Coordinates of C-alpha atoms in Angstrom, one line a residue:
Chain A
M17 CA 100.3 159.4 112.7
E18 CA 102.4 161.2 110.2
L19 CA 104.0 157.8 109.0
L20 CA 100.6 155.9 108.8
Y21 CA 99.4 158.7 107.1
S22 CA 102.4 159.1 104.6
I23 CA 102.4 155.2 103.6
C24 CA 98.4 155.9 103.2
V25 CA 99.6 158.5 100.6
G26 CA 102.3 156.4 99.0
V27 CA 100.3 153.2 98.5
L28 CA 97.5 155.1 97.0
V29 CA 100.1 156.5 94.5
A30 CA 101.8 153.2 93.9
C31 CA 98.4 151.8 92.9
G32 CA 97.5 154.6 91.5
I33 CA 100.5 154.8 89.0
F34 CA 100.3 150.9 88.5
L35 CA 96.5 151.3 87.2
I36 CA 97.9 153.8 84.8
L37 CA 100.5 152.3 83.4
R38 CA 98.2 148.9 82.0
A39 CA 97.4 151.2 79.4
R40 CA 93.6 150.4 79.2
S41 CA 90.7 152.9 79.8
F42 CA 89.3 151.0 82.7
P43 CA 91.8 150.5 85.0
I44 CA 93.4 154.3 83.9
V45 CA 90.1 155.7 85.2
L46 CA 90.5 153.6 88.2
G47 CA 94.2 154.8 88.5
L48 CA 93.5 158.5 88.3
T49 CA 90.5 158.2 90.8
M50 CA 93.3 156.5 93.1
L51 CA 95.5 159.4 92.1
S52 CA 93.4 161.9 92.9
Y53 CA 92.2 160.8 96.4
A54 CA 96.0 160.7 97.1
V55 CA 96.8 164.4 96.2
N56 CA 93.8 165.4 97.8
L57 CA 94.9 163.7 101.0
F58 CA 98.5 164.8 100.6
L59 CA 97.1 168.7 99.8
F60 CA 95.4 168.7 103.4
A61 CA 98.6 167.4 105.0
S62 CA 100.5 170.4 103.8
G63 CA 98.8 172.8 106.1
R64 CA 100.4 170.3 108.9
L65 CA 98.5 167.1 110.8
W66 CA 96.7 168.3 113.8
I67 CA 94.8 166.3 116.7
N68 CA 93.4 169.0 118.8
K69 CA 92.8 171.6 116.4
A70 CA 89.6 171.9 114.8
A71 CA 88.7 174.4 111.5
I72 CA 87.5 177.6 112.0
L73 CA 84.8 177.9 114.3
S74 CA 82.9 181.2 115.7
N75 CA 85.0 181.4 119.2
S76 CA 87.6 178.5 118.7
T77 CA 91.5 179.8 119.4
E78 CA 92.9 177.3 118.3
Y79 CA 92.8 175.6 114.7
A80 CA 93.8 174.4 111.8
D81 CA 95.6 176.0 108.8
P82 CA 92.1 177.1 106.7
L83 CA 93.9 177.3 103.3
P84 CA 94.8 173.7 102.6
Q85 CA 91.0 172.8 103.5
A86 CA 89.9 175.3 100.9
L87 CA 92.5 173.9 98.7
V88 CA 90.9 170.4 99.0
L89 CA 87.2 171.4 98.5
T90 CA 88.2 173.6 95.1
A91 CA 90.5 170.3 94.1
I92 CA 87.8 167.5 95.2
V93 CA 85.4 169.3 93.3
I94 CA 87.7 170.1 90.0
G95 CA 88.7 166.3 90.1
F96 CA 85.4 164.5 90.8
A97 CA 84.3 166.7 87.5
M98 CA 87.3 165.5 85.5
T99 CA 87.0 161.8 86.5
A100 CA 83.3 161.9 85.3
F101 CA 84.6 163.5 81.9
A102 CA 87.1 160.8 81.8
V103 CA 84.6 157.8 82.3
I104 CA 82.5 159.3 79.8
L105 CA 85.0 159.6 77.5
A106 CA 86.5 156.0 78.4
I107 CA 83.0 154.5 77.2
R108 CA 82.5 156.1 74.0
A109 CA 86.2 155.0 73.5
R110 CA 85.2 151.6 74.0
A111 CA 82.0 152.3 72.0
D112 CA 84.3 153.8 69.0
L113 CA 86.9 151.2 69.0
G114 CA 85.4 148.0 69.8
N115 CA 87.6 147.5 72.9
D116 CA 88.9 149.4 75.7
Y117 CA 93.1 149.3 74.8
V118 CA 94.3 152.7 75.1
N119 CA 96.5 152.3 71.7
S120 CA 93.5 150.6 70.2
Q121 CA 95.4 147.6 69.4
E122 CA 94.5 144.0 70.2
Q123 CA 97.6 142.2 72.4
P124 CA 99.1 139.8 69.7
A125 CA 97.3 136.5 70.2
L126 CA 99.5 133.9 71.7
K127 CA 101.1 131.7 69.7
T128 CA 99.6 128.8 71.9
G129 CA 95.9 129.5 71.4
K130 CA 93.7 128.4 69.0
R131 CA 94.4 128.5 65.2
N132 CA 91.5 129.1 62.6
Chain B
M1 CA 86.8 201.4 84.8
Q2 CA 88.9 199.5 87.7
H3 CA 86.8 196.4 87.1
L4 CA 87.5 195.7 84.1
V5 CA 90.3 193.5 84.6
V6 CA 87.8 191.0 86.0
F7 CA 85.6 191.3 83.5
L8 CA 88.1 190.1 81.2
I9 CA 87.0 186.4 82.9
L10 CA 83.6 187.4 83.6
F11 CA 82.9 188.6 80.5
P12 CA 83.4 185.2 78.0
L13 CA 81.8 183.5 81.3
I14 CA 78.6 185.3 81.1
S15 CA 78.9 185.3 77.2
A16 CA 79.3 181.5 77.5
L17 CA 75.8 181.5 79.4
F18 CA 73.8 183.8 77.0
L19 CA 75.1 181.8 74.2
L20 CA 73.3 178.7 75.8
L21 CA 70.0 180.8 76.3
P22 CA 66.9 180.0 74.2
P23 CA 67.5 182.9 71.5
C24 CA 70.6 181.7 70.5
G25 CA 70.5 178.3 71.8
K26 CA 67.9 177.5 69.0
N27 CA 68.8 179.7 65.9
V28 CA 71.9 179.5 64.3
A29 CA 72.2 182.8 62.7
I30 CA 71.5 184.8 65.7
R31 CA 74.4 182.5 67.4
R32 CA 76.8 183.0 65.0
I33 CA 75.8 187.3 64.9
S34 CA 76.0 187.2 69.1
A35 CA 79.3 184.7 69.2
C36 CA 81.3 186.9 66.9
C37 CA 80.2 190.3 68.6
L38 CA 80.6 188.9 72.3
S39 CA 84.1 188.4 70.9
L40 CA 84.9 191.7 69.9
I41 CA 83.7 192.9 73.1
T42 CA 86.2 190.9 74.8
L43 CA 88.6 192.3 72.9
A44 CA 87.7 195.7 73.0
I45 CA 88.0 195.4 77.0
S46 CA 91.4 193.3 76.7
L47 CA 92.7 196.8 74.5
I48 CA 90.9 199.3 77.2
V49 CA 92.6 197.2 79.6
L50 CA 96.0 197.4 77.7
C51 CA 95.5 201.1 77.8
Q52 CA 95.5 201.5 81.4
V53 CA 98.0 199.3 82.0
I54 CA 100.6 201.4 79.6
A55 CA 99.5 204.5 81.5
Q56 CA 99.5 203.7 84.5
G57 CA 101.5 200.5 85.1
P58 CA 100.5 196.8 86.3
I59 CA 97.3 196.6 87.8
S60 CA 96.0 194.4 90.5
Y61 CA 92.7 193.5 91.6
A62 CA 91.4 191.8 94.7
I63 CA 89.0 190.1 94.5
G64 CA 86.1 190.5 96.9
N65 CA 88.7 193.4 98.2
W66 CA 90.3 190.8 100.2
Q67 CA 93.5 191.9 100.2
A68 CA 96.8 189.6 99.6
P69 CA 98.1 187.3 100.1
F70 CA 95.1 185.8 102.1
G71 CA 92.6 186.9 99.5
I72 CA 92.7 185.9 95.7
V73 CA 94.2 189.1 93.6
L74 CA 94.2 189.1 90.0
L75 CA 97.4 190.6 88.4
A76 CA 97.5 192.2 85.0
D77 CA 100.4 193.3 84.0
Q78 CA 101.9 194.1 80.5
L79 CA 102.4 190.7 79.4
A80 CA 99.5 189.1 80.5
V81 CA 97.4 192.1 78.9
I82 CA 99.0 191.3 75.9
L83 CA 98.5 187.8 75.9
T84 CA 94.9 188.6 76.7
S85 CA 94.4 190.4 73.9
L86 CA 96.3 188.3 71.3
T87 CA 93.7 185.4 73.0
A88 CA 90.8 187.5 72.0
F89 CA 92.0 188.4 68.4
L90 CA 92.6 184.9 68.0
T91 CA 89.3 184.0 69.1
C92 CA 87.4 186.3 67.0
C93 CA 89.1 185.3 63.6
C94 CA 88.6 181.5 64.6
V95 CA 84.8 182.3 66.0
L96 CA 84.2 184.3 62.3
Y97 CA 86.0 181.3 60.7
S98 CA 83.4 178.7 62.2
C99 CA 80.8 180.9 61.2
A100 CA 81.1 179.3 57.6
G101 CA 79.7 176.0 58.5
D102 CA 82.1 174.0 61.4
D103 CA 80.2 175.3 64.7
N104 CA 77.3 172.9 63.3
K105 CA 78.9 169.9 62.5
G106 CA 78.6 169.4 66.8
N107 CA 77.2 170.9 69.4
F108 CA 77.7 173.9 71.8
F109 CA 80.8 175.0 69.5
H110 CA 80.3 178.6 70.6
P111 CA 79.6 178.1 74.1
L112 CA 82.8 176.1 74.4
V113 CA 84.9 178.7 73.1
Q114 CA 83.7 181.2 75.2
F115 CA 84.5 179.3 78.1
L116 CA 88.1 178.0 76.6
M117 CA 88.9 181.9 76.5
M118 CA 87.7 182.4 80.2
G119 CA 90.2 179.6 81.1
V120 CA 93.1 181.2 79.3
N121 CA 92.6 184.9 80.5
G122 CA 92.1 183.6 83.8
A123 CA 95.5 181.9 83.5
F124 CA 97.1 184.8 81.8
L125 CA 95.9 187.6 84.5
T126 CA 96.0 185.6 87.7
G127 CA 98.5 186.3 90.7
D128 CA 97.7 183.3 92.5
I129 CA 99.4 180.3 91.9
F130 CA 96.1 177.8 92.9
N131 CA 94.0 179.4 90.9
L132 CA 96.5 179.3 87.9
F133 CA 95.3 175.6 88.2
V134 CA 92.2 176.7 88.7
F135 CA 92.1 178.2 85.1
F136 CA 94.4 175.6 83.6
E137 CA 91.5 173.1 84.5
V138 CA 88.8 175.2 83.0
L139 CA 90.5 175.6 79.8
L140 CA 91.4 171.7 79.8
I141 CA 87.8 170.8 80.3
A142 CA 86.5 173.0 77.4
S143 CA 89.6 172.1 75.4
Y144 CA 88.7 168.4 76.1
A145 CA 85.0 169.2 74.3
L146 CA 86.5 171.1 71.8
L147 CA 88.8 168.2 70.7
M148 CA 85.6 166.2 70.3
H149 CA 83.8 168.4 68.5
A150 CA 82.5 166.4 65.4
G151 CA 84.9 163.9 65.7
D152 CA 85.6 160.7 64.5
K153 CA 87.0 157.2 65.7
Q154 CA 90.6 158.9 65.4
N155 CA 89.5 162.0 67.1
T156 CA 88.2 159.5 70.0
R157 CA 91.9 157.9 70.8
A158 CA 93.8 161.4 70.5
A159 CA 91.3 162.7 72.7
L160 CA 91.6 160.0 75.4
H161 CA 95.2 160.2 75.3
Y162 CA 95.3 164.5 75.6
V163 CA 92.4 163.6 78.1
V164 CA 95.0 161.1 80.5
I165 CA 97.7 163.0 80.3
N166 CA 96.3 166.3 81.4
L167 CA 94.8 164.9 84.4
I168 CA 98.1 163.4 85.7
G169 CA 99.2 166.7 84.8
S170 CA 97.1 168.1 87.1
A171 CA 97.6 165.8 89.8
I172 CA 101.4 166.4 89.4
F173 CA 100.8 170.4 89.5
L174 CA 98.5 169.9 92.9
I175 CA 101.4 168.0 95.0
A176 CA 103.8 170.6 93.5
L177 CA 101.4 173.1 95.1
G178 CA 100.7 171.2 98.3
T179 CA 104.6 170.9 98.6
L180 CA 105.4 174.7 98.1
Y181 CA 102.4 175.5 100.2
G182 CA 104.0 173.5 103.1
V183 CA 106.9 175.2 102.8
V184 CA 106.3 178.6 102.0
G185 CA 102.9 179.3 103.7
S186 CA 101.3 181.3 100.7
L187 CA 100.2 181.0 97.6
N188 CA 100.7 184.2 95.7
M189 CA 103.2 184.1 93.3
V190 CA 104.5 187.4 94.1
D191 CA 104.3 186.8 98.1
M192 CA 105.8 183.2 97.5
A193 CA 108.5 184.8 95.5
N194 CA 109.7 186.9 98.5
K195 CA 109.3 184.4 100.9
I196 CA 111.5 181.6 98.8
S197 CA 114.4 183.9 98.6
Q198 CA 114.8 183.7 102.6
L199 CA 114.1 179.7 102.8
T200 CA 117.0 178.2 104.4
G201 CA 118.1 174.4 105.5
D202 CA 116.0 171.5 104.5
D203 CA 113.3 173.7 103.8
V204 CA 115.3 174.5 100.2
Y205 CA 114.9 171.1 99.0
I206 CA 111.7 170.8 99.2
A207 CA 111.1 174.1 97.8
K208 CA 113.2 172.8 95.1
I209 CA 111.3 169.6 94.3
G210 CA 108.0 171.6 94.9
G211 CA 109.5 173.6 91.8
S212 CA 110.6 171.0 90.0
L213 CA 107.1 169.0 89.6
L214 CA 105.9 172.5 89.0
L215 CA 108.1 172.5 85.4
I216 CA 106.9 169.0 84.4
V217 CA 103.8 169.9 84.7
F218 CA 104.5 173.2 82.4
A219 CA 106.7 171.1 80.6
L220 CA 103.7 168.6 79.8
K221 CA 101.2 172.3 78.5
A222 CA 103.9 173.5 76.8
A223 CA 104.8 170.0 75.2
L224 CA 108.6 170.3 76.0
L225 CA 110.4 167.3 74.5
P226 CA 110.0 164.5 76.7
L227 CA 106.4 165.3 77.1
H228 CA 105.4 166.3 73.7
L229 CA 104.3 163.1 72.1
W230 CA 100.5 163.8 72.7
L231 CA 101.3 167.5 70.7
P232 CA 101.4 166.4 67.2
N233 CA 98.4 164.0 67.3
T234 CA 96.2 165.7 69.0
Y235 CA 96.6 168.9 67.0
S236 CA 96.5 167.4 63.8
T237 CA 93.5 165.0 64.6
A238 CA 91.3 167.9 65.9
M239 CA 89.2 170.2 63.6
P240 CA 91.4 172.8 62.2
V241 CA 89.5 175.8 63.7
I242 CA 89.9 174.3 66.5
A243 CA 93.6 173.4 66.1
A244 CA 94.1 176.9 65.3
L245 CA 92.2 178.0 68.6
F246 CA 94.4 175.8 70.5
A247 CA 97.9 177.5 69.1
I248 CA 97.4 179.9 72.5
M249 CA 97.2 176.9 74.8
T250 CA 101.1 175.4 74.4
K251 CA 101.7 179.1 75.2
V252 CA 100.0 179.0 78.2
G253 CA 102.4 176.7 79.2
I254 CA 105.1 179.0 78.1
Y255 CA 103.6 181.3 79.9
S256 CA 103.6 179.8 83.2
L257 CA 107.0 179.0 82.9
L258 CA 108.0 182.3 82.1
R259 CA 105.6 183.5 84.9
V260 CA 107.0 181.1 87.6
Y261 CA 110.8 181.1 86.7
N262 CA 111.0 184.6 86.6
L263 CA 109.3 185.3 89.9
L264 CA 109.9 182.5 92.4
F265 CA 113.0 181.2 91.0
A266 CA 114.8 184.3 89.6
E267 CA 118.4 185.6 90.2
N268 CA 117.6 187.0 93.5
S269 CA 116.0 184.1 95.2
G270 CA 118.7 183.1 97.4
Q271 CA 119.5 179.2 96.8
L272 CA 116.9 178.4 94.4
A273 CA 118.2 180.9 91.8
A274 CA 118.0 180.0 88.3
M275 CA 116.8 176.6 89.4
G276 CA 116.3 174.2 86.3
Q277 CA 117.7 176.4 84.0
N278 CA 120.1 173.7 82.6
V279 CA 117.1 171.7 82.2
I280 CA 114.9 173.6 80.7
W281 CA 117.7 174.9 78.2
I282 CA 118.5 171.1 77.1
A283 CA 114.6 170.0 76.8
A284 CA 114.3 173.1 74.2
L285 CA 117.2 172.3 72.2
A286 CA 115.7 168.8 71.8
T287 CA 112.4 170.4 71.4
I288 CA 113.4 172.1 68.5
V289 CA 115.4 169.5 67.0
V290 CA 112.5 166.9 67.1
G291 CA 110.3 169.3 65.5
A292 CA 112.5 170.3 63.0
I293 CA 112.8 166.3 62.1
G294 CA 108.7 165.5 62.6
V295 CA 108.4 168.5 60.1
L296 CA 110.6 167.2 57.5
A297 CA 108.9 163.9 58.4
S298 CA 105.7 164.7 57.9
Q299 CA 103.3 162.8 55.5
N300 CA 100.5 165.5 55.7
M301 CA 100.3 169.4 55.8
R302 CA 98.7 169.5 59.3
K303 CA 100.6 167.3 60.8
L304 CA 103.6 169.4 59.4
V305 CA 101.7 172.7 61.1
S306 CA 101.6 170.5 64.2
N307 CA 105.4 169.9 64.3
L308 CA 106.1 173.4 63.8
V309 CA 104.0 174.5 66.6
L310 CA 106.7 172.2 68.6
V311 CA 109.6 174.3 66.9
S312 CA 108.3 177.5 68.3
V313 CA 107.5 175.8 71.8
G314 CA 111.3 174.6 71.7
T315 CA 112.3 178.1 70.6
L316 CA 110.3 180.0 73.1
A317 CA 111.4 177.8 76.1
A318 CA 115.5 178.5 75.0
L319 CA 114.7 182.3 75.5
V320 CA 112.8 181.7 79.0
S321 CA 115.4 179.5 80.3
L322 CA 117.7 182.3 79.8
Q323 CA 116.3 184.7 82.8
Q324 CA 117.1 187.8 81.4
V325 CA 115.3 191.0 80.3
N326 CA 116.3 190.8 76.9
A327 CA 115.7 187.2 75.9
T328 CA 112.2 187.3 77.7
A329 CA 111.5 190.8 75.3
A330 CA 111.9 188.7 72.5
A331 CA 110.4 185.7 73.7
I332 CA 107.2 188.1 73.8
Y333 CA 107.6 189.1 70.0
Y334 CA 108.0 185.3 69.0
L335 CA 105.5 184.3 71.2
V336 CA 102.5 186.6 69.6
H337 CA 104.2 186.2 66.5
S338 CA 103.9 182.2 66.6
T339 CA 101.1 182.0 67.9
L340 CA 99.3 184.1 64.6
V341 CA 101.2 182.4 62.3
C342 CA 100.6 178.9 63.4
A343 CA 97.0 179.3 63.7
A344 CA 97.2 181.0 60.1
L345 CA 99.0 177.9 59.1
F346 CA 96.2 175.5 60.3
L347 CA 93.4 177.4 58.7
L348 CA 95.3 177.8 55.8
V349 CA 96.1 173.8 55.5
D350 CA 91.8 173.6 56.5
L351 CA 91.1 175.8 53.3
I352 CA 93.7 174.1 50.9
A353 CA 92.5 170.4 51.6
R354 CA 88.9 171.3 51.4
Q355 CA 89.9 172.1 47.5
R356 CA 91.9 169.0 46.9
G357 CA 89.3 166.6 47.3
K358 CA 90.2 162.8 48.0
V359 CA 93.9 163.6 48.7
A360 CA 92.8 166.1 51.3
D361 CA 96.3 167.7 53.0
R362 CA 98.2 164.6 52.1
I363 CA 101.5 166.2 50.4
T364 CA 101.2 164.1 47.0
T365 CA 100.8 165.0 43.8
G366 CA 96.3 165.5 43.7
R367 CA 94.0 167.6 41.9
A368 CA 95.0 171.2 41.4
I369 CA 93.2 173.9 43.9
N370 CA 90.4 175.6 42.5
Q371 CA 91.6 179.2 43.8
P372 CA 95.4 179.1 44.2
F373 CA 96.2 182.2 44.0
I374 CA 94.5 183.5 46.8
L375 CA 95.4 180.4 49.0
G376 CA 98.8 180.1 47.8
F377 CA 99.1 183.8 48.5
G378 CA 98.4 183.3 52.2
F379 CA 100.5 180.1 52.6
F380 CA 103.4 182.0 50.7
I381 CA 103.3 184.7 53.6
A382 CA 102.7 182.5 56.4
A383 CA 105.0 179.7 55.3
L384 CA 107.9 182.8 54.9
S385 CA 107.5 184.0 58.0
V386 CA 107.1 180.8 60.1
I387 CA 110.3 180.0 58.8
G388 CA 112.1 183.0 59.4
M389 CA 112.8 184.4 55.9
P390 CA 112.7 188.4 55.5
P391 CA 110.8 190.3 55.5
L392 CA 108.4 189.5 57.5
S393 CA 108.1 188.8 61.4
G394 CA 109.7 185.4 61.7
F395 CA 112.7 187.6 60.3
V396 CA 112.8 190.0 63.0
G397 CA 111.9 187.6 65.7
K398 CA 114.7 185.3 64.8
I399 CA 117.4 188.3 64.6
W400 CA 116.5 189.4 68.1
I401 CA 116.7 185.7 69.0
L402 CA 120.3 185.4 67.8
K403 CA 121.0 188.5 68.8
T404 CA 119.9 187.8 72.9
T405 CA 121.2 184.4 72.9
Y406 CA 124.8 186.0 71.0
E407 CA 124.9 188.6 74.0
H408 CA 124.2 186.0 76.6
Q409 CA 127.0 183.4 75.8
A410 CA 124.9 180.8 74.6
Y411 CA 124.9 181.0 71.2
Q412 CA 127.7 178.1 71.0
S413 CA 124.6 175.5 71.6
F414 CA 121.8 177.3 70.3
W415 CA 122.8 178.8 67.2
P416 CA 123.6 175.4 64.9
V417 CA 120.8 173.7 66.4
Y418 CA 118.3 176.7 65.3
L419 CA 120.2 177.4 62.3
T420 CA 119.9 173.9 61.2
A421 CA 116.2 173.8 62.2
S422 CA 115.6 177.0 60.4
L423 CA 117.2 175.3 57.3
I424 CA 115.3 171.8 57.7
L425 CA 111.9 174.0 57.8
L426 CA 112.9 175.6 54.5
I427 CA 113.4 172.5 52.6
A428 CA 110.2 170.6 54.3
I429 CA 107.9 174.0 53.9
T430 CA 109.0 174.5 50.4
R431 CA 109.0 171.1 49.1
A432 CA 105.2 170.9 50.9
G433 CA 104.3 173.7 49.2
S434 CA 105.2 173.5 45.7
I435 CA 104.0 169.4 45.7
V436 CA 100.5 171.1 46.6
F437 CA 100.4 174.1 44.5
W438 CA 102.4 172.9 41.8
Q439 CA 102.3 169.4 40.9
N440 CA 98.7 168.7 39.7
K441 CA 97.0 166.2 37.8
N442 CA 94.6 167.5 35.3
S443 CA 92.9 164.8 33.8
P444 CA 89.6 166.2 32.5
T445 CA 87.8 164.3 35.3
D446 CA 89.8 166.1 37.7
K447 CA 89.2 169.4 36.1
A448 CA 85.6 168.7 36.3
D449 CA 85.9 168.2 39.4
V450 CA 88.3 171.5 40.4
N451 CA 85.1 173.5 39.1
N452 CA 82.8 171.8 41.2
A453 CA 84.8 172.1 44.4
K454 CA 83.2 175.0 46.6
A455 CA 85.1 178.4 46.8
V456 CA 86.1 179.7 50.1
H457 CA 83.3 181.4 52.1
P458 CA 84.2 185.3 52.3
A459 CA 84.1 184.6 56.3
Q460 CA 86.7 181.8 56.1
L461 CA 88.6 184.3 54.0
V462 CA 88.7 187.4 56.3
A463 CA 89.3 185.2 59.6
T464 CA 92.7 183.8 57.6
Y465 CA 94.1 187.0 56.2
A466 CA 93.5 188.9 59.5
L467 CA 95.8 186.2 60.9
V468 CA 98.1 185.8 58.0
L469 CA 98.3 189.9 57.8
A470 CA 99.1 190.3 61.0
S471 CA 102.9 189.2 60.6
P472 CA 103.7 192.0 57.9
L473 CA 102.2 194.2 60.5
M474 CA 104.2 193.2 63.1
V475 CA 107.2 194.1 60.8
I476 CA 105.8 197.5 59.8
F477 CA 105.4 198.5 63.5
A478 CA 108.6 196.5 64.8
K479 CA 110.0 199.6 66.4
P480 CA 107.3 200.7 68.8
L481 CA 106.4 196.8 69.3
T482 CA 110.0 196.4 70.2
K483 CA 109.6 198.7 73.2
F484 CA 106.8 197.6 73.8
C485 CA 107.7 194.0 74.4
Q486 CA 111.2 195.5 76.2
D487 CA 108.7 197.2 78.7
A488 CA 106.5 193.8 79.4
A489 CA 109.9 191.9 80.1
M490 CA 110.9 195.0 82.3
Q491 CA 107.6 194.6 84.0
L492 CA 107.7 190.8 84.6
H493 CA 111.4 191.1 85.9
N494 CA 110.6 193.7 88.2
I495 CA 109.6 192.0 91.6
Q496 CA 109.9 195.0 93.4
L497 CA 107.1 197.1 91.5
L498 CA 105.1 193.7 91.7
T499 CA 105.4 193.7 95.6
Q500 CA 103.9 197.5 95.6
T501 CA 101.4 196.8 93.1
V502 CA 100.2 193.5 95.0
G503 CA 100.6 195.9 98.5
G504 CA 99.5 194.0 102.0
L505 CA 102.6 191.7 101.6
S506 CA 104.7 191.7 105.0

């Protein structure tokens, strides 16, 4: 399970970084979302992975580390709010700048493209 | 009285909510007066806590009375409270300045400023590294919204860069926290410091990775060299009063470096002692160089001041990386000085730009300024101070910095870089100042324009001069302040004292 879990986190991070490097605002928002999922999974794993231990319930004697769960909960809430802000900002940037390039420069037209 | 520490965070929150409610939300005059009063009250609370800390030593406040290391603890040592007082003072000045009309150019200026103050105060006071992340996010989201305040196209692009970079920074921060928690099993900074020193085997390497990631995040917030590119654009496109307020935000990064590197990776933390010291040292020197080049290359005054912020960050980071009590004390003095002076310069540049018509803050020949003496005097003092010429606070800071680097055998690389940078600063700022104030086109139409230009609003003048005059005051009271900074540095480096203060740690 550890291997599967770590591959999952790794793939999410890789996809996130790839999308962020596209330097266009909507792929970046998607990339940030993926990165934050990866981060949440990673944080959850930082309290070790348990198969037969539940969260703290009333009388359970065996339970998983509760602190990472609290951290993940906070991180999810914050990450969600930040992503929402990034989406709104991306929309506003699209409206203000007329395109979704982060550096606001059209890529040079291909030489084989249409003239006039 | 024992609950005052938590009020440093709660009170800005309450005042932000209060400023959103009907009587303040509708009426501009009431909103302005109450915003000023509420900021002053926060300043007063901060000063009272400062007196308490001086009298009794560091205070730890267990929120909800849950004891450390599992509960969340606020740790108000002298450095933290000095910085919250600095924040509150800066906020008071900026709020007063904005009352001359800047606050009405967009929505919710005053509540956002209060939220920003809440985040910054929280980041300074928290003794728990996860809450450092939470308060970073609080101050960042307020800063995102403030950055967009009264914004145009240029502003949107700068804001997008700033937001994306900081979101990536937050992700790295969380990964670093997860890594460190996985190894150490605690998030309370003092507790972590004690546990990290006992690590052995492979855990050391994992903790090292966590620490390095943390270094990246703090370098990003502080704008250290490879991660500094967002700063000049962001600060020069934001509204000047907001840029002045942001002068404290790079210092949050420096504070976190100071705190984390002197607690978690201090001299006595076993195999991880002095981790990243060389990296920070080199990055700091490079930041000074790049900042100085940026100052020289700036086409307008706002870019120039933004690059001055970079130089001050580099200087501070160099002092942090020495990890010595003397160096930390010098860093604290220089931190307070540079925050106040850079904020003052942002405000002065705004006032100058308003009186120069179309030329605004570009460093070229333009029409004369309406009130050259008032603004010129302020600029003269602030510029001398930021360069580090005698007799102002920059000079005291500079001498102290040179002395500590000499004592710790770091002068061979630091002195040439720092002194050359100061010379470049002197040249660039003198040039900018003389062009802006002396080289005027005085054609007849310009003269008519000059008389039409609006005089400085009294609120703006008071706010700006409060910041400018802080520098001479820091020289007049240099002796007690030096002692004070040394005490703060001693507390920061004294892990036993902090462990006792927090209590309940095994």
